[in-house]
Tab-separated table of C-alpha atoms in Angstrom:
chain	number	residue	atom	x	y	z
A	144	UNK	CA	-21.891	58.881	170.222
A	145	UNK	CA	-23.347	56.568	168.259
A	146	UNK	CA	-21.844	52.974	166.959
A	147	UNK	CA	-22.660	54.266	163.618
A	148	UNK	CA	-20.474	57.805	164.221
A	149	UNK	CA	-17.797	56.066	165.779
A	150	UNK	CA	-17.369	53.848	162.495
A	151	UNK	CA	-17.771	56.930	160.716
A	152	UNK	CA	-14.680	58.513	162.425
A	153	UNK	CA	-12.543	55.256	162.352
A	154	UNK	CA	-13.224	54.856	159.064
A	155	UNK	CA	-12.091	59.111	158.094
A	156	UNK	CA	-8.901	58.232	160.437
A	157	UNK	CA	-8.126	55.062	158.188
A	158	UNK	CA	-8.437	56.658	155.077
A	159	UNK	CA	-6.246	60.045	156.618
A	160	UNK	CA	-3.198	57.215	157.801
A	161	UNK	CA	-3.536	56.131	154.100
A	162	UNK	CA	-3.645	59.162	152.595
A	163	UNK	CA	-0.356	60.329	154.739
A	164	UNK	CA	1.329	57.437	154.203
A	165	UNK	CA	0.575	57.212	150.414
A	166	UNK	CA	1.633	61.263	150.640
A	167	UNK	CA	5.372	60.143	152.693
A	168	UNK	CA	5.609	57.194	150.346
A	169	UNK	CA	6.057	60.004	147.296
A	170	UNK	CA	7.750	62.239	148.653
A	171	UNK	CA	10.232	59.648	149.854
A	172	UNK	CA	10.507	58.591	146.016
A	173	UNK	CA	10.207	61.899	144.953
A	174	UNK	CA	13.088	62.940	147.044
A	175	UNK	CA	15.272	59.634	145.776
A	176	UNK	CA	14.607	60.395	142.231
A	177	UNK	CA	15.889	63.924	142.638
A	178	UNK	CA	18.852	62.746	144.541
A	179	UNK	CA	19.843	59.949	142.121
A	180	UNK	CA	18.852	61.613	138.531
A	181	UNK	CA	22.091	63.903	138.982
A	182	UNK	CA	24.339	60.623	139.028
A	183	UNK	CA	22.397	58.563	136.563
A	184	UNK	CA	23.234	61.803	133.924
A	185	UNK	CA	26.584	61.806	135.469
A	186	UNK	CA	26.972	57.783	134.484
A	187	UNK	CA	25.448	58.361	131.145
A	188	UNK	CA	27.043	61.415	130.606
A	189	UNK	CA	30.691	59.243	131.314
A	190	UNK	CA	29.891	56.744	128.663
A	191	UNK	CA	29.184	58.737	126.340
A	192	UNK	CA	32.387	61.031	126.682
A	193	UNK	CA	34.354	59.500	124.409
A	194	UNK	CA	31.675	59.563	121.352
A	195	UNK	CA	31.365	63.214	122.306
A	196	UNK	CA	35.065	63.410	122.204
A	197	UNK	CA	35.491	62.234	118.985
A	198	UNK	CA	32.385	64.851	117.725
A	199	UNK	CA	34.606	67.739	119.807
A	200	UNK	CA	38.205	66.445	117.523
A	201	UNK	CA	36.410	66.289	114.338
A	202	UNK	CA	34.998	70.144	114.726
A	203	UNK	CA	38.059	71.136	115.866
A	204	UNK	CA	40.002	69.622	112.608
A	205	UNK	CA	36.744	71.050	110.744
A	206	UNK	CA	37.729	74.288	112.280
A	207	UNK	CA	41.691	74.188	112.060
A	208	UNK	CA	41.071	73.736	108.309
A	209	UNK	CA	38.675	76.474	107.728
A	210	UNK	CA	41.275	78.860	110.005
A	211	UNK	CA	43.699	77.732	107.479
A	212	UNK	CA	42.198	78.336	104.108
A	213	UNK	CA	40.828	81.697	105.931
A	214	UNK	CA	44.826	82.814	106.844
A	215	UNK	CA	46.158	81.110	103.679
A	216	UNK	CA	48.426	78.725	105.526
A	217	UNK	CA	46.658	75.887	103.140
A	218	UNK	CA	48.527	76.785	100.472
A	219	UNK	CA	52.131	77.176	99.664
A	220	UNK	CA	52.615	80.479	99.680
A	221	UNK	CA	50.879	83.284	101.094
A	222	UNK	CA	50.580	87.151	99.440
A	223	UNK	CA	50.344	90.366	101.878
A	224	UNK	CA	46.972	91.812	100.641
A	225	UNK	CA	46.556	94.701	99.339
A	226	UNK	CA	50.085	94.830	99.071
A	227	UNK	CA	50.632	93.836	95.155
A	228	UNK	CA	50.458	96.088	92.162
A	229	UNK	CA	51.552	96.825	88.830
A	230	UNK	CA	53.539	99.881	88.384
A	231	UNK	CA	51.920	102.117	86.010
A	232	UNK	CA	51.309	103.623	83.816
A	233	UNK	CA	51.495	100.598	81.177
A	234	UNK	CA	51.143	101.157	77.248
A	235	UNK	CA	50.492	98.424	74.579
A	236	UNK	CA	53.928	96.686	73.749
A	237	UNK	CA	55.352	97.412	76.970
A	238	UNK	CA	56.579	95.256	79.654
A	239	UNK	CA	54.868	95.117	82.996
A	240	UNK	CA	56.588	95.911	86.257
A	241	UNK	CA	54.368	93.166	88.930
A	242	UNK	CA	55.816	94.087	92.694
A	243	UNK	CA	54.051	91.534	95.243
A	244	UNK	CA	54.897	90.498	98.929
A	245	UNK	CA	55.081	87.056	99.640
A	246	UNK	CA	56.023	83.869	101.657
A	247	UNK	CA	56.080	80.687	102.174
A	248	UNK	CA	53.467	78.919	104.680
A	249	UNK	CA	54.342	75.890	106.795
A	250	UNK	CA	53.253	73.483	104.145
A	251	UNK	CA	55.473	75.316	101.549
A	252	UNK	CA	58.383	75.180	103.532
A	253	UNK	CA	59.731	72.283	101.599
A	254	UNK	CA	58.705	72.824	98.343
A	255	UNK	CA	60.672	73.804	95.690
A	256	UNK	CA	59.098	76.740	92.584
A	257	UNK	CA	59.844	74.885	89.283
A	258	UNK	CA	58.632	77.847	87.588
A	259	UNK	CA	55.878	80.715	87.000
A	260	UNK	CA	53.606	82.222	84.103
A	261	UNK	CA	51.766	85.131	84.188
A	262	UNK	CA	48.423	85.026	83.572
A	263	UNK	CA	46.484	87.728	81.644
A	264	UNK	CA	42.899	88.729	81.280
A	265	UNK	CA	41.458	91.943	79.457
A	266	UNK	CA	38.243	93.024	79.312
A	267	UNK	CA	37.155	90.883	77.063
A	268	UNK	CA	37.561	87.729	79.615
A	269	UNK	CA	39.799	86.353	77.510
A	270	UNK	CA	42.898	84.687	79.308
A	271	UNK	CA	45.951	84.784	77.410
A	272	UNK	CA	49.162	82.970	78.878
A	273	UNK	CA	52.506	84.356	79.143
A	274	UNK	CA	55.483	82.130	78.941
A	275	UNK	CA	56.317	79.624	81.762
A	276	UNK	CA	59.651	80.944	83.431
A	277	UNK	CA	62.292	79.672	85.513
A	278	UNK	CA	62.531	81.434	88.937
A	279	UNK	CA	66.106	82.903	89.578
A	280	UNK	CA	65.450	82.887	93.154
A	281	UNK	CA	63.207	81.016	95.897
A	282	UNK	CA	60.687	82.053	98.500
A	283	UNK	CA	61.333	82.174	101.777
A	284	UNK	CA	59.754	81.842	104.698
A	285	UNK	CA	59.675	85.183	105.989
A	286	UNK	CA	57.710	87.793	104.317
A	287	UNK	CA	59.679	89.697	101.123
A	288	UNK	CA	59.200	91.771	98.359
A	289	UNK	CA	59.430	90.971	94.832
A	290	UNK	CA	59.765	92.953	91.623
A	291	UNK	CA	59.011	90.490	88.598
A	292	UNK	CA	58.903	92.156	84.677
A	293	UNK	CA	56.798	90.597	82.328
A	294	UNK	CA	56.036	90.667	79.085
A	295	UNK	CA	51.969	91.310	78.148
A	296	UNK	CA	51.111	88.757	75.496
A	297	UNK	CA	50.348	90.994	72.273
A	298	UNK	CA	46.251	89.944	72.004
A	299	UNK	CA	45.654	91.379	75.143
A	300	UNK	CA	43.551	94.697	74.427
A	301	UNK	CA	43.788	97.690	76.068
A	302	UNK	CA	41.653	98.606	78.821
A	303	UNK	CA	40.880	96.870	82.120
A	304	UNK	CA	43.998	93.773	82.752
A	305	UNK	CA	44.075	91.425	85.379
A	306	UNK	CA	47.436	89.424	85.585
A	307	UNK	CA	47.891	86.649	88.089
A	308	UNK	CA	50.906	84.145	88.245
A	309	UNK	CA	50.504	80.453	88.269
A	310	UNK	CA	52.988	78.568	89.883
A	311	UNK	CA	54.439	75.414	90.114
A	312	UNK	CA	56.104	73.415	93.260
A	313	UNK	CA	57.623	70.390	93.314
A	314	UNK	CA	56.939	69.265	97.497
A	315	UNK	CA	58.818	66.287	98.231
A	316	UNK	CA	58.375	64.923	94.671
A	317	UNK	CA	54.794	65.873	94.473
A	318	UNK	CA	53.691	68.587	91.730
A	319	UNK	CA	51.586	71.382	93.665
A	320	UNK	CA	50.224	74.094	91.938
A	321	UNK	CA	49.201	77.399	93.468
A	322	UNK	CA	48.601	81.233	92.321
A	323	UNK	CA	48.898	85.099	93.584
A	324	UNK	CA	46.043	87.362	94.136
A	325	UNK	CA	44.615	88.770	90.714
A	326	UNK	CA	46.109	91.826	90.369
A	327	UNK	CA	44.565	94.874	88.160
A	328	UNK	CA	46.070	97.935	86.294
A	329	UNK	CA	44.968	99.849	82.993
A	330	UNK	CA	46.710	98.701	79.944
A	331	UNK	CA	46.790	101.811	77.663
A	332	UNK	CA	47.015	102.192	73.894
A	333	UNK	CA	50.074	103.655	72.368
A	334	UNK	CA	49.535	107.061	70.929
């Protein structure tokens, strides 16, 4: 062999020990990386906990309050659906006979009803107001049924009637207002 092949080969077995030890040099940073990337996410991951704390408490108050207004326990009192109705049938110049089941919520527990008025709407949307009464009796917290009569304001037409009542709380000195379901019956004309 020749002086000229043997540089030849020394210089192919230099470049291979370079070649393997650039090739162990990445793997051995390769494998570091992949070892110490789960615990640099970890220590990221543990200061940001309690900004992503705070994000978790504010959805869940976001979502406490929509579970609320979606059961009705934002309001003072909540009405059984589909349990209200008017007895009928109902003829101009009569009174109306309104049964509804009700209660009071945890935030109405306290609160006092001042008084009611019944609410009236025809088919020709206009809203005519009965008079604002007294309550003989409170709500409690369990569910119950009452039977309310009330007198139909006389410019409500006949036809189509919604009636609603608007109420009034006093809560710990604070005025709160609140309202029933609408609820509809046929007001017919006398004849």
């Amino acid at each position: 062999m020749s002086d000229k092949a043997r540089h030849f080969w020394a210089f192919i077995a230099d470049e291979a020990k370079k070649w393997a030890a650039r090739t162990i040099i990445m793997i051995a940073v390769a494998t570091f990386v992949l070892i110490v990337a789960p615990f640099r996410d970890r220590i990221i991951a543990i200061w940001q906990s309690p900004a992503q704390l705070e994000l978790i408490a504010a959805q869940l108050d976001r979502i406490a309050a929509e579970l609320a207004r979606a059961t009705g326990e934002d309001r003072v009192i909540h009405e059984a659906q589909g349990l209200s109705y008017v007895r009928e049938p109902v003829y101009v110049g009569e009174a109306i006979t309104l049964n509804l089941v009700v209660r009071r919520t945890r935030l109405g527990e306290t609160c006092i009803l001042r008084n009611r008025t019944a609410i009236f709407q025809d088919e020709t949307n206009i809203t005519s107001a009965g008079p604002a009464i007294r309550p003989a009796r409170q709500i409690s917290a369990s569910e119950m049924a009452v039977r309310l009569t009330l007198d139909v304001p006389p410019q409500v037409q006949p036809g189509r009637v919604t009636v609603y009542l608007s109420l009034e709380f006093d809560c710990g000195g604070k005025t709160v207002f609140d309202q029933t379901r609408p609820v509809v019956f046929a007001l017919l004309p006398r004849g």
